[in-house]
Amino acid sequence: MKWQVGKVTVTKIVELEVTGGSRFILPQATYEEILPIAWLRPHFADERGRLKMSIHALAVEAPGRRIVVDTCLGNDKQGRRIPTWNNLQTPFLADLAAAGFARESIDTVLCTHLHVDHVGWNTMLRDGKWVPTFPRARYLMGRTEFAHWQAQREREDMQAVFADSVAPVFEAGLVDLVETDHRVCDEVSLVPTPGHTPGHVSVRISSEGEEALITGDFMHHPCQIARPHWCSTADSDPAAAQATRERMLQRLAGTPTLVIGTHFAGATAGRIVRDGDAYRLDAQEGTGA
Ligand SMILES: [Zn+2]
């Protein structure tokens, strides 16, 4: 699935899509609460009120640039807290190449934050060692975010992730630590959206008068557009996460900015419009769906 934003093309490459089983991440999103939000169906919830979620990467082609935003879970990883995320064997890299993005052709990898489902394909297993998947890329990571996780690297649930998916690219000299408002190129820049993690960023694309925003995890699911006060259990600072969500939704509502969700399933993207005292997403399916 692709979207055109002026001269920039954004392509979604899916690693995993799941329906249901997301109560652990959004405990307030019960079936009874989801069913009345009719616009969530069919893209973002099923007829029983179960949430649909996706883990995907977004390949951003700007003039002269080939950028991958967030690198999903990765294959062969161990020690993940969610058992089904261990030892994955998905065809993600083949799918990426088939979509026109051979891994050697990527010049930039951008991690919105350093959670397990955003850094996995930073590395791949070769002869028992974790090596950079994108050998010709600069890996952009937030300075604040990196410092936070480096300090937490002894925490049991982060240890494996940092060791197998962050440290190897850093040690290979491929990481540039950047500020939360860093400009990547004329068309692509970072937007600070803290709360989910201390250094969390979203990605703004701006070209020929058109705009898009890749959310990262300041929202996990479109139900938080209707219910901005619903926090994710993964938010490190729930109050800050909610404040960021409310500020961003207010800023985006009624504008033509295409909002592309990092974990939004189905259509994945759309425009934010006001709906009563909150908002809804008018889905905007990309081409090639
Ligand atoms: Zn995530």
GROMACS .gro file of C-alpha atoms and ligand atoms in nm:
model
  290
    1MET     CA    1   0.000   0.000   0.000
    2LYS     CA    2   0.137   0.342  -0.101
    3TRP     CA    3   0.051   0.707  -0.048
    4GLN     CA    4   0.176   1.004  -0.248
    5VAL     CA    5   0.257   1.325  -0.060
    6GLY     CA    6   0.374   1.578  -0.319
    7LYS     CA    7   0.701   1.434  -0.452
    8VAL     CA    8   0.728   1.186  -0.163
    9THR     CA    9   0.601   0.828  -0.173
   10VAL     CA   10   0.526   0.632   0.145
   11THR     CA   11   0.499   0.252   0.119
   12LYS     CA   12   0.374   0.022   0.396
   13ILE     CA   13   0.553  -0.311   0.445
   14VAL     CA   14   0.365  -0.531   0.691
   15GLU     CA   15   0.540  -0.764   0.930
   16LEU     CA   16   0.239  -0.881   1.138
   17GLU     CA   17  -0.132  -0.803   1.157
   18VAL     CA   18  -0.346  -0.925   1.446
   19THR     CA   19  -0.712  -0.906   1.547
   20GLY     CA   20  -0.788  -0.916   1.919
   21GLY     CA   21  -0.549  -0.989   2.201
   22SER     CA   22  -0.466  -0.620   2.241
   23ARG     CA   23  -0.630  -0.569   2.581
   24PHE     CA   24  -0.286  -0.581   2.742
   25ILE     CA   25  -0.187  -0.265   2.555
   26LEU     CA   26  -0.518  -0.069   2.571
   27PRO     CA   27  -0.709  -0.204   2.875
   28GLN     CA   28  -0.994   0.048   2.839
   29ALA     CA   29  -1.072  -0.068   2.485
   30THR     CA   30  -1.319  -0.341   2.583
   31TYR     CA   31  -1.555  -0.486   2.321
   32GLU     CA   32  -1.843  -0.294   2.482
   33GLU     CA   33  -1.652   0.035   2.452
   34ILE     CA   34  -1.533  -0.029   2.095
   35LEU     CA   35  -1.862  -0.143   1.937
   36PRO     CA   36  -2.035   0.200   1.965
   37ILE     CA   37  -1.747   0.366   1.775
   38ALA     CA   38  -1.893   0.261   1.440
   39TRP     CA   39  -1.632   0.428   1.216
   40LEU     CA   40  -1.365   0.189   1.348
   41ARG     CA   41  -1.521  -0.087   1.136
   42PRO     CA   42  -1.412  -0.247   0.910
   43HIS     CA   43  -1.051  -0.122   0.899
   44PHE     CA   44  -0.963  -0.091   1.266
   45ALA     CA   45  -1.199  -0.324   1.454
   46ASP     CA   46  -1.414  -0.626   1.370
   47GLU     CA   47  -1.790  -0.670   1.419
   48ARG     CA   48  -1.728  -0.818   1.767
   49GLY     CA   49  -1.538  -0.512   1.882
   50ARG     CA   50  -1.195  -0.670   1.869
   51LEU     CA   51  -0.915  -0.430   1.774
   52LYS     CA   52  -0.712  -0.488   1.460
   53MET     CA   53  -0.350  -0.387   1.488
   54SER     CA   54  -0.049  -0.395   1.261
   55ILE     CA   55   0.325  -0.394   1.292
   56HIS     CA   56   0.470  -0.247   0.973
   57ALA     CA   57   0.757  -0.038   0.845
   58LEU     CA   58   0.703   0.270   0.629
   59ALA     CA   59   0.947   0.324   0.343
   60VAL     CA   60   0.970   0.693   0.257
   61GLU     CA   61   1.110   0.792  -0.084
   62ALA     CA   62   1.193   1.160  -0.101
   63PRO     CA   63   1.395   1.310  -0.388
   64GLY     CA   64   1.736   1.141  -0.364
   65ARG     CA   65   1.651   0.965  -0.037
   66ARG     CA   66   1.533   0.619   0.070
   67ILE     CA   67   1.428   0.613   0.434
   68VAL     CA   68   1.278   0.332   0.644
   69VAL     CA   69   1.073   0.452   0.941
   70ASP     CA   70   1.064   0.195   1.224
   71THR     CA   71   1.191  -0.157   1.180
   72CYS     CA   72   0.928  -0.380   1.345
   73LEU     CA   73   1.023  -0.692   1.546
   74GLY     CA   74   1.280  -0.872   1.334
   75ASN     CA   75   1.353  -1.242   1.288
   76ASP     CA   76   1.534  -1.478   1.527
   77LYS     CA   77   1.509  -1.245   1.831
   78GLN     CA   78   1.496  -1.401   2.179
   79GLY     CA   79   1.407  -1.289   2.528
   80ARG     CA   80   1.097  -1.090   2.424
   81ARG     CA   81   0.833  -1.039   2.691
   82ILE     CA   82   0.554  -1.132   2.447
   83PRO     CA   83   0.619  -1.501   2.368
   84THR     CA   84   0.495  -1.485   2.005
   85TRP     CA   85   0.754  -1.216   1.929
   86ASN     CA   86   1.039  -1.461   1.994
   87ASN     CA   87   1.213  -1.639   1.709
   88LEU     CA   88   0.993  -1.492   1.435
   89GLN     CA   89   1.057  -1.615   1.081
   90THR     CA   90   0.865  -1.370   0.863
   91PRO     CA   91   0.942  -1.284   0.498
   92PHE     CA   92   0.972  -0.914   0.589
   93LEU     CA   93   1.305  -0.854   0.412
   94ALA     CA   94   1.187  -1.032   0.097
   95ASP     CA   95   0.865  -0.827   0.107
   96LEU     CA   96   1.068  -0.508   0.147
   97ALA     CA   97   1.286  -0.602  -0.151
   98ALA     CA   98   0.981  -0.702  -0.358
   99ALA     CA   99   0.833  -0.357  -0.289
  100GLY     CA  100   1.147  -0.207  -0.441
  101PHE     CA  101   1.355  -0.156  -0.129
  102ALA     CA  102   1.652  -0.390  -0.130
  103ARG     CA  103   1.817  -0.348   0.209
  104GLU     CA  104   2.146  -0.225   0.057
  105SER     CA  105   1.956   0.059  -0.114
  106ILE     CA  106   1.833   0.222   0.209
  107ASP     CA  107   2.026   0.537   0.309
  108THR     CA  108   1.844   0.618   0.634
  109VAL     CA  109   1.674   0.420   0.911
  110LEU     CA  110   1.465   0.626   1.147
  111CYS     CA  111   1.342   0.491   1.483
  112THR     CA  112   1.054   0.694   1.628
  113HIS     CA  113   1.156   0.541   1.963
  114LEU     CA  114   1.351   0.238   2.082
  115HIS     CA  115   1.075  -0.006   2.182
  116VAL     CA  116   1.102  -0.369   2.078
  117ASP     CA  117   0.859  -0.341   1.784
  118HIS     CA  118   1.041  -0.041   1.629
  119VAL     CA  119   1.403  -0.156   1.624
  120GLY     CA  120   1.393  -0.529   1.541
  121TRP     CA  121   1.510  -0.521   1.180
  122ASN     CA  122   1.788  -0.279   1.266
  123THR     CA  123   1.986  -0.602   1.280
  124MET     CA  124   1.973  -0.955   1.145
  125LEU     CA  125   2.143  -1.277   1.251
  126ARG     CA  126   2.440  -1.382   1.036
  127ASP     CA  127   2.671  -1.668   1.149
  128GLY     CA  128   2.550  -1.631   1.507
  129LYS     CA  129   2.612  -1.253   1.520
  130TRP     CA  130   2.377  -0.955   1.504
  131VAL     CA  131   2.481  -0.742   1.209
  132PRO     CA  132   2.324  -0.423   1.067
  133THR     CA  133   2.046  -0.513   0.821
  134PHE     CA  134   2.094  -0.187   0.630
  135PRO     CA  135   2.472  -0.165   0.591
  136ARG     CA  136   2.472   0.158   0.387
  137ALA     CA  137   2.227   0.348   0.606
  138ARG     CA  138   2.272   0.603   0.878
  139TYR     CA  139   2.048   0.501   1.168
  140LEU     CA  140   1.886   0.807   1.324
  141MET     CA  141   1.793   0.774   1.691
  142GLY     CA  142   1.687   1.047   1.929
  143ARG     CA  143   1.962   1.160   2.165
  144THR     CA  144   1.718   1.172   2.459
  145GLU     CA  145   1.566   0.837   2.369
  146PHE     CA  146   1.903   0.665   2.331
  147ALA     CA  147   2.031   0.802   2.663
  148HIS     CA  148   1.713   0.686   2.838
  149TRP     CA  149   1.742   0.327   2.716
  150GLN     CA  150   2.116   0.314   2.759
  151ALA     CA  151   2.059   0.398   3.127
  152GLN     CA  152   1.788   0.126   3.143
  153ARG     CA  153   1.978  -0.139   2.953
  154GLU     CA  154   2.013  -0.354   3.263
  155ARG     CA  155   1.635  -0.371   3.300
  156GLU     CA  156   1.549  -0.731   3.228
  157ASP     CA  157   1.289  -0.666   2.957
  158MET     CA  158   1.506  -0.411   2.774
  159GLN     CA  159   1.836  -0.590   2.801
  160ALA     CA  160   1.781  -0.823   2.506
  161VAL     CA  161   1.634  -0.553   2.282
  162PHE     CA  162   1.916  -0.306   2.341
  163ALA     CA  163   2.180  -0.577   2.308
  164ASP     CA  164   2.058  -0.738   1.985
  165SER     CA  165   1.891  -0.448   1.801
  166VAL     CA  166   2.045  -0.119   1.915
  167ALA     CA  167   2.400  -0.178   2.043
  168PRO     CA  168   2.525  -0.360   1.727
  169VAL     CA  169   2.438  -0.070   1.494
  170PHE     CA  170   2.581   0.179   1.743
  171GLU     CA  171   2.902  -0.022   1.771
  172ALA     CA  172   2.923  -0.042   1.390
  173GLY     CA  173   2.936   0.338   1.389
  174LEU     CA  174   2.611   0.370   1.195
  175VAL     CA  175   2.407   0.568   1.451
  176ASP     CA  176   2.356   0.944   1.443
  177LEU     CA  177   2.202   1.073   1.764
  178VAL     CA  178   1.965   1.354   1.670
  179GLU     CA  179   1.744   1.612   1.838
  180THR     CA  180   1.368   1.562   1.851
  181ASP     CA  181   1.307   1.834   1.587
  182HIS     CA  182   1.581   1.713   1.349
  183ARG     CA  183   1.541   1.782   0.977
  184VAL     CA  184   1.631   1.472   0.775
  185CYS     CA  185   1.597   1.635   0.431
  186ASP     CA  186   1.392   1.913   0.269
  187GLU     CA  187   1.073   1.707   0.283
  188VAL     CA  188   1.116   1.503   0.604
  189SER     CA  189   1.160   1.622   0.962
  190LEU     CA  190   1.100   1.500   1.317
  191VAL     CA  191   0.829   1.632   1.547
  192PRO     CA  192   0.868   1.585   1.925
  193THR     CA  193   0.576   1.379   2.065
  194PRO     CA  194   0.699   1.275   2.414
  195GLY     CA  195   0.508   1.067   2.667
  196HIS     CA  196   0.496   0.720   2.518
  197THR     CA  197   0.872   0.729   2.576
  198PRO     CA  198   1.084   1.026   2.690
  199GLY     CA  199   1.234   1.097   2.346
  200HIS     CA  200   0.949   0.983   2.123
  201VAL     CA  201   0.916   1.151   1.783
  202SER     CA  202   0.672   1.153   1.495
  203VAL     CA  203   0.773   1.218   1.133
  204ARG     CA  204   0.642   1.507   0.926
  205ILE     CA  205   0.648   1.488   0.547
  206SER     CA  206   0.595   1.810   0.356
  207SER     CA  207   0.617   1.843  -0.023
  208GLU     CA  208   0.455   2.065  -0.284
  209GLY     CA  209   0.198   2.195  -0.038
  210GLU     CA  210   0.096   1.848   0.082
  211GLU     CA  211   0.158   1.719   0.433
  212ALA     CA  212   0.161   1.384   0.609
  213LEU     CA  213   0.247   1.276   0.963
  214ILE     CA  214   0.373   0.931   1.063
  215THR     CA  215   0.248   0.892   1.419
  216GLY     CA  216   0.488   0.654   1.586
  217ASP     CA  217   0.321   0.543   1.909
  218PHE     CA  218   0.169   0.864   2.045
  219MET     CA  219  -0.144   0.677   1.938
  220HIS     CA  220  -0.143   0.296   1.920
  221HIS     CA  221  -0.485   0.252   1.768
  222PRO     CA  222  -0.743   0.483   1.603
  223CYS     CA  223  -0.979   0.425   1.900
  224GLN     CA  224  -0.759   0.679   2.082
  225ILE     CA  225  -0.871   0.941   1.828
  226ALA     CA  226  -1.226   0.895   1.961
  227ARG     CA  227  -1.101   0.849   2.318
  228PRO     CA  228  -0.779   1.052   2.356
  229HIS     CA  229  -0.773   0.989   2.732
  230TRP     CA  230  -0.722   0.614   2.681
  231CYS     CA  231  -0.357   0.548   2.758
  232SER     CA  232  -0.148   0.255   2.650
  233THR     CA  233   0.011   0.037   2.918
  234ALA     CA  234   0.337   0.093   2.730
  235ASP     CA  235   0.330   0.473   2.785
  236SER     CA  236   0.622   0.563   3.012
  237ASP     CA  237   0.450   0.886   3.123
  238PRO     CA  238   0.072   0.844   3.069
  239ALA     CA  239  -0.014   1.207   3.156
  240ALA     CA  240   0.244   1.341   2.910
  241ALA     CA  241   0.130   1.089   2.647
  242GLN     CA  242  -0.231   1.204   2.683
  243ALA     CA  243  -0.129   1.572   2.666
  244THR     CA  244   0.070   1.502   2.347
  245ARG     CA  245  -0.223   1.311   2.193
  246GLU     CA  246  -0.470   1.591   2.271
  247ARG     CA  247  -0.233   1.860   2.142
  248MET     CA  248  -0.161   1.672   1.818
  249LEU     CA  249  -0.527   1.584   1.752
  250GLN     CA  250  -0.630   1.945   1.807
  251ARG     CA  251  -0.356   2.061   1.572
  252LEU     CA  252  -0.441   1.805   1.301
  253ALA     CA  253  -0.823   1.819   1.313
  254GLY     CA  254  -0.982   1.966   1.003
  255THR     CA  255  -0.650   1.995   0.819
  256PRO     CA  256  -0.566   1.805   0.498
  257THR     CA  257  -0.265   1.640   0.671
  258LEU     CA  258  -0.261   1.268   0.596
  259VAL     CA  259  -0.209   1.089   0.927
  260ILE     CA  260  -0.032   0.754   0.877
  261GLY     CA  261  -0.054   0.529   1.183
  262THR     CA  262   0.244   0.320   1.282
  263HIS     CA  263   0.019   0.046   1.426
  264PHE     CA  264  -0.304   0.125   1.236
  265ALA     CA  265  -0.425  -0.180   1.042
  266GLY     CA  266  -0.629  -0.188   0.721
  267ALA     CA  267  -0.640   0.155   0.554
  268THR     CA  268  -0.368   0.268   0.803
  269ALA     CA  269  -0.403   0.637   0.712
  270GLY     CA  270  -0.662   0.911   0.703
  271ARG     CA  271  -0.756   1.263   0.799
  272ILE     CA  272  -0.856   1.373   1.149
  273VAL     CA  273  -1.193   1.547   1.176
  274ARG     CA  274  -1.385   1.673   1.477
  275ASP     CA  275  -1.659   1.441   1.601
  276GLY     CA  276  -1.863   1.565   1.898
  277ASP     CA  277  -1.621   1.655   2.175
  278ALA     CA  278  -1.346   1.431   2.029
  279TYR     CA  279  -1.235   1.327   1.681
  280ARG     CA  280  -1.256   1.054   1.420
  281LEU     CA  281  -1.034   0.933   1.137
  282ASP     CA  282  -1.165   0.956   0.781
  283ALA     CA  283  -0.976   0.659   0.640
  284GLN     CA  284  -0.774   0.720   0.326
  285GLU     CA  285  -0.665   0.386   0.187
  286GLY     CA  286  -0.343   0.401  -0.013
  287THR     CA  287  -0.314   0.265  -0.366
  288GLY     CA  288  -0.228  -0.099  -0.426
  289ALA     CA  289  -0.425  -0.221  -0.123
  290ZN      ZN  290   0.496   0.020   1.897
   0.00000   0.00000   0.00000
